[in-house]
XYZ file of C-alpha atoms in Angstrom:
335
model
C -179.616 -16.830 203.629
C -178.881 -13.425 205.111
C -176.626 -11.642 203.061
C -175.793 -9.214 205.985
C -173.939 -11.393 207.940
C -171.384 -12.549 205.503
C -169.324 -9.619 205.383
C -165.827 -10.373 204.445
C -163.801 -12.610 203.625
C -160.373 -14.438 205.550
C -157.256 -12.918 203.197
C -155.074 -15.882 201.446
C -152.703 -17.118 202.875
C -150.245 -19.658 202.449
C -152.527 -22.667 203.376
C -154.797 -21.670 201.096
C -155.237 -23.423 197.593
C -155.554 -21.166 194.840
C -158.725 -21.731 192.447
C -156.294 -23.559 189.653
C -155.442 -25.880 192.879
C -158.633 -26.556 193.982
C -159.801 -30.246 194.594
C -161.173 -31.673 191.632
C -162.256 -35.620 190.767
C -162.689 -35.461 187.302
C -164.361 -32.551 185.988
C -166.079 -31.759 189.500
C -165.628 -28.746 191.221
C -165.752 -30.613 195.540
C -165.080 -33.825 196.885
C -167.003 -35.162 199.525
C -164.979 -35.523 202.427
C -163.875 -38.711 204.407
C -164.888 -39.212 207.664
C -161.919 -38.705 210.516
C -162.599 -41.393 212.241
C -164.397 -44.718 211.625
C -168.164 -45.049 211.275
C -169.280 -46.472 214.195
C -166.614 -44.628 216.516
C -169.134 -42.072 217.902
C -171.222 -44.354 218.922
C -173.713 -44.419 221.371
C -173.851 -40.787 220.829
C -173.850 -40.577 216.675
C -174.788 -44.332 215.880
C -173.189 -45.984 212.783
C -176.891 -45.747 210.159
C -177.539 -41.863 211.573
C -173.522 -40.784 210.371
C -173.727 -42.952 207.528
C -176.776 -41.728 206.741
C -175.759 -37.974 207.293
C -172.273 -37.894 205.776
C -172.902 -39.998 202.461
C -176.652 -39.466 202.159
C -177.041 -35.655 202.612
C -173.406 -33.735 202.707
C -173.393 -36.324 199.819
C -176.428 -34.595 197.717
C -175.142 -30.867 199.185
C -171.837 -31.892 196.747
C -173.377 -33.461 193.980
C -175.612 -29.952 193.993
C -172.661 -27.528 193.505
C -171.227 -29.988 190.798
C -174.155 -29.801 188.854
C -175.045 -26.365 189.075
C -170.781 -25.129 188.308
C -170.606 -28.120 185.348
C -167.897 -26.775 182.609
C -167.284 -23.704 185.155
C -163.264 -22.863 186.164
C -162.213 -24.566 189.255
C -162.135 -22.440 192.065
C -162.578 -23.001 196.423
C -165.818 -23.294 198.110
C -165.513 -20.615 199.888
C -165.204 -18.401 196.813
C -168.078 -20.307 194.799
C -170.043 -19.245 198.416
C -168.952 -15.311 198.040
C -170.044 -15.792 194.304
C -173.514 -17.136 195.242
C -173.663 -13.704 198.317
C -172.763 -11.409 194.762
C -175.065 -12.829 192.515
C -177.257 -13.822 194.566
C -177.402 -17.304 193.691
C -179.656 -18.903 195.855
C -179.386 -22.272 194.539
C -176.084 -22.546 194.700
C -175.444 -20.607 197.572
C -177.440 -23.286 199.618
C -175.604 -25.939 198.290
C -172.761 -24.379 198.833
C -172.889 -23.347 202.328
C -174.188 -26.392 203.270
C -171.561 -28.147 201.805
C -169.205 -26.348 203.916
C -170.991 -26.525 206.992
C -171.345 -30.255 206.880
C -167.415 -30.019 205.797
C -166.806 -28.813 208.825
C -168.771 -30.277 211.306
C -167.142 -33.455 210.652
C -164.194 -32.780 211.977
C -165.917 -30.678 215.307
C -165.950 -34.458 216.229
C -164.134 -36.263 217.973
C -164.386 -40.380 219.360
C -162.547 -39.275 222.647
C -163.900 -36.604 225.460
C -161.089 -33.564 225.784
C -161.546 -30.055 226.687
C -159.455 -27.401 225.789
C -155.506 -27.720 225.597
C -155.018 -23.377 224.894
C -154.414 -21.905 228.151
C -155.416 -18.862 225.801
C -158.593 -20.532 225.013
C -159.222 -21.721 228.419
C -159.058 -18.069 229.766
C -161.216 -17.086 226.893
C -163.751 -19.398 227.795
C -164.038 -18.388 231.670
C -163.948 -14.851 230.772
C -166.872 -14.869 228.635
C -169.055 -17.457 229.802
C -167.589 -18.608 233.337
C -166.418 -21.942 232.990
C -165.954 -24.754 230.308
C -169.772 -25.864 231.869
C -171.117 -22.605 231.546
C -169.977 -22.485 227.769
C -171.827 -25.563 227.053
C -175.051 -24.837 228.769
C -174.842 -21.373 226.936
C -175.008 -23.769 223.679
C -177.170 -26.297 224.400
C -179.586 -23.612 225.585
C -179.080 -21.401 222.558
C -179.561 -25.128 220.326
C -182.292 -26.006 222.260
C -184.215 -22.666 221.791
C -183.528 -22.598 217.685
C -186.329 -22.674 216.221
C -186.311 -24.967 213.515
C -183.422 -25.740 211.118
C -180.006 -24.363 211.391
C -176.742 -24.769 213.698
C -175.174 -23.632 216.365
C -171.841 -22.261 216.799
C -168.858 -21.700 218.918
C -167.177 -18.403 217.333
C -164.143 -15.811 217.776
C -163.487 -12.630 216.798
C -160.322 -12.195 217.817
C -159.941 -12.874 221.724
C -163.498 -12.605 222.077
C -166.194 -15.478 222.253
C -169.763 -15.752 221.172
C -172.060 -18.827 220.471
C -174.653 -17.821 217.709
C -177.136 -19.872 215.895
C -177.824 -19.602 211.961
C -180.592 -20.409 210.405
C -181.530 -23.184 207.639
C -178.052 -23.645 205.001
C -176.738 -19.871 206.476
C -172.949 -20.277 207.258
C -169.896 -18.229 208.816
C -167.735 -19.571 206.024
C -166.845 -16.289 205.116
C -167.516 -13.638 208.124
C -165.478 -12.252 210.542
C -166.135 -14.495 213.030
C -164.068 -17.629 213.044
C -165.705 -20.538 213.906
C -164.580 -22.628 216.791
C -166.751 -25.449 216.902
C -170.487 -26.389 215.473
C -173.565 -28.231 215.745
C -175.989 -29.452 213.180
C -179.351 -28.932 214.536
C -181.030 -30.169 211.139
C -183.174 -33.018 212.494
C -180.862 -35.477 210.018
C -178.696 -35.394 212.641
C -180.313 -36.138 215.590
C -183.729 -37.602 214.735
C -182.370 -40.963 214.123
C -180.998 -41.291 217.800
C -182.783 -38.768 219.508
C -186.639 -38.755 218.264
C -188.046 -35.185 218.834
C -184.799 -34.681 222.053
C -182.414 -32.227 220.519
C -181.885 -31.254 224.186
C -181.074 -34.313 224.841
C -178.960 -34.655 221.469
C -176.796 -31.256 222.499
C -175.896 -32.438 225.688
C -174.801 -35.622 224.995
C -173.053 -33.776 221.991
C -170.890 -30.433 223.606
C -170.453 -32.925 226.456
C -168.988 -35.979 224.775
C -167.844 -35.133 221.312
C -166.916 -31.211 221.005
C -162.992 -31.512 219.096
C -161.280 -29.105 221.835
C -157.948 -30.402 219.541
C -159.944 -28.289 216.663
C -160.778 -25.496 218.172
C -157.842 -25.146 220.087
C -155.980 -24.529 216.477
C -159.216 -22.266 215.006
C -159.307 -20.096 218.032
C -154.591 -19.748 217.262
C -155.125 -19.110 213.596
C -158.499 -16.307 214.875
C -155.300 -14.506 217.041
C -153.239 -14.838 214.254
C -151.438 -18.179 215.390
C -151.690 -20.361 212.001
C -154.957 -20.764 209.239
C -158.452 -21.525 210.032
C -160.163 -24.362 208.453
C -161.084 -24.671 204.727
C -162.849 -27.370 203.043
C -159.963 -27.686 200.530
C -158.240 -29.395 203.856
C -161.126 -31.601 203.915
C -161.041 -33.984 207.807
C -157.981 -32.684 209.758
C -155.714 -35.310 211.719
C -157.666 -35.955 215.106
C -155.576 -36.439 217.810
C -153.663 -39.336 218.977
C -154.645 -41.720 221.870
C -151.906 -44.544 220.816
C -148.918 -45.747 220.360
C -150.417 -47.262 217.221
C -151.852 -44.199 215.903
C -148.341 -41.434 216.775
C -146.793 -44.101 214.822
C -148.940 -43.526 211.357
C -149.121 -40.177 212.176
C -144.905 -39.922 212.250
C -144.646 -42.394 208.845
C -147.142 -39.723 207.246
C -145.380 -36.490 208.130
C -141.736 -38.482 207.056
C -143.526 -39.706 203.584
C -144.511 -36.315 202.758
C -141.410 -34.540 203.941
C -139.223 -37.589 201.698
C -140.607 -36.037 198.599
C -138.525 -34.395 195.979
C -140.318 -31.104 196.108
C -142.257 -29.449 198.875
C -145.709 -30.370 199.806
C -148.651 -28.552 198.037
C -150.672 -26.092 200.115
C -153.233 -28.619 201.596
C -150.872 -31.529 202.476
C -148.827 -28.754 204.222
C -151.723 -27.753 206.322
C -152.139 -31.151 207.235
C -148.769 -32.179 208.178
C -148.510 -29.279 210.100
C -151.645 -30.595 211.545
C -150.330 -33.722 212.107
C -147.042 -31.954 213.593
C -149.000 -30.519 216.084
C -150.516 -33.818 217.688
C -147.566 -35.521 217.388
C -146.015 -32.948 219.368
C -148.811 -33.213 221.962
C -148.615 -36.273 222.182
C -145.013 -36.377 223.182
C -145.849 -33.381 226.043
C -148.801 -36.018 227.724
C -148.762 -39.636 226.394
C -151.763 -40.935 225.971
C -149.417 -44.408 226.651
C -146.131 -43.997 227.571
C -143.491 -43.400 225.115
C -141.303 -46.747 224.413
C -137.842 -46.404 223.189
C -138.786 -46.979 219.989
C -140.959 -44.223 219.515
C -138.323 -41.427 221.456
C -136.277 -42.972 217.842
C -138.889 -42.009 215.285
C -139.124 -38.962 216.958
C -135.468 -38.308 216.847
C -135.587 -39.931 213.016
C -138.544 -37.406 212.562
C -136.130 -34.701 213.518
C -133.468 -35.594 210.681
C -136.456 -35.249 207.902
C -137.333 -32.103 209.213
C -133.538 -30.685 209.555
C -133.231 -32.118 206.154
C -136.198 -30.382 205.179
C -135.268 -27.324 206.088
C -131.842 -27.706 204.280
C -132.930 -28.228 200.923
C -135.965 -25.511 200.892
C -133.689 -22.646 202.543
C -135.568 -20.143 201.271
C -139.367 -21.657 202.620
C -140.977 -18.585 204.375
C -140.737 -19.925 208.229
C -142.819 -19.320 211.074
C -142.774 -19.465 214.557
C -145.144 -22.790 216.247
C -145.718 -23.436 219.372
C -145.850 -27.463 218.425
C -142.682 -28.648 217.417
C -139.976 -26.556 218.311
C -138.795 -27.166 221.443
C -141.581 -29.733 221.935
C -139.159 -32.430 220.401
C -135.879 -30.743 219.660
C -136.302 -29.980 216.257
C -135.271 -26.408 215.129
C -137.065 -26.067 212.099
C -140.242 -23.502 212.650
C -142.714 -25.533 210.412
C -145.156 -22.935 209.312
C -146.851 -21.330 211.966
């Protein structure tokens, strides 16, 4: 671990849980998040066997180690455990906590459908710093291939400034001044089953086809004061919607949360915000044409949002680029 790289954590925000709200399963400090896609969704680049071994075996082992090392401790966030490990130079806790965080972030950085950045500000930043998206992919591949030993290759933002950086072993950027946008795992367990002795081939396939630019868009907006960056308590963020069935499922999930008799807690609220963004993105550029029944579901969701605003008039409202005016709603929801 290199403590000098870990200088300051992000400030508390509405989307972060308080220590008392930190996720727990029984007496465990943290949980192993579910994958945000099916086991076979990343094939042929990442096989089902490799993904299950990586998630259940490796990430699961880091989670179990953190829970063993913190047994009986007061609940807190994984980010605060990392800060504590840094202050106290508790290397067993630090190494396992950082690796748990890195893997939780990594699962969100992949998506089954190939994509490109949609946020115009991120596209401009990429062009300014790398010349093009192809230039960014080339820089990331070269940095990862040239990294000696295990580690991670990251795309990070400091405001509008972008950089490609690598970290060694279990080092993390979870509590730094930089906001991670994407990360690719360079440990051999991430790719050796599918790309034996071929890290360069793995990196080329990963950055060309698996990188989740919808997630990177949201992280970049957070780096520039529009939203809040991902935290481990969130688990898996919603994936981009690529079908009418996925759109319907997202609308129903949001409606169920808004119909509850109390405002959503921090993590559920964050998921609702992300789902609204994905719904609005689908509305603007539908991968499958919207039918009349889809438009009626969107109008009904808008009525749910208005009712939510009436029930909780004192709730902080922050402008969002997603909901209004994309779907006609007048409730500025969270961002």
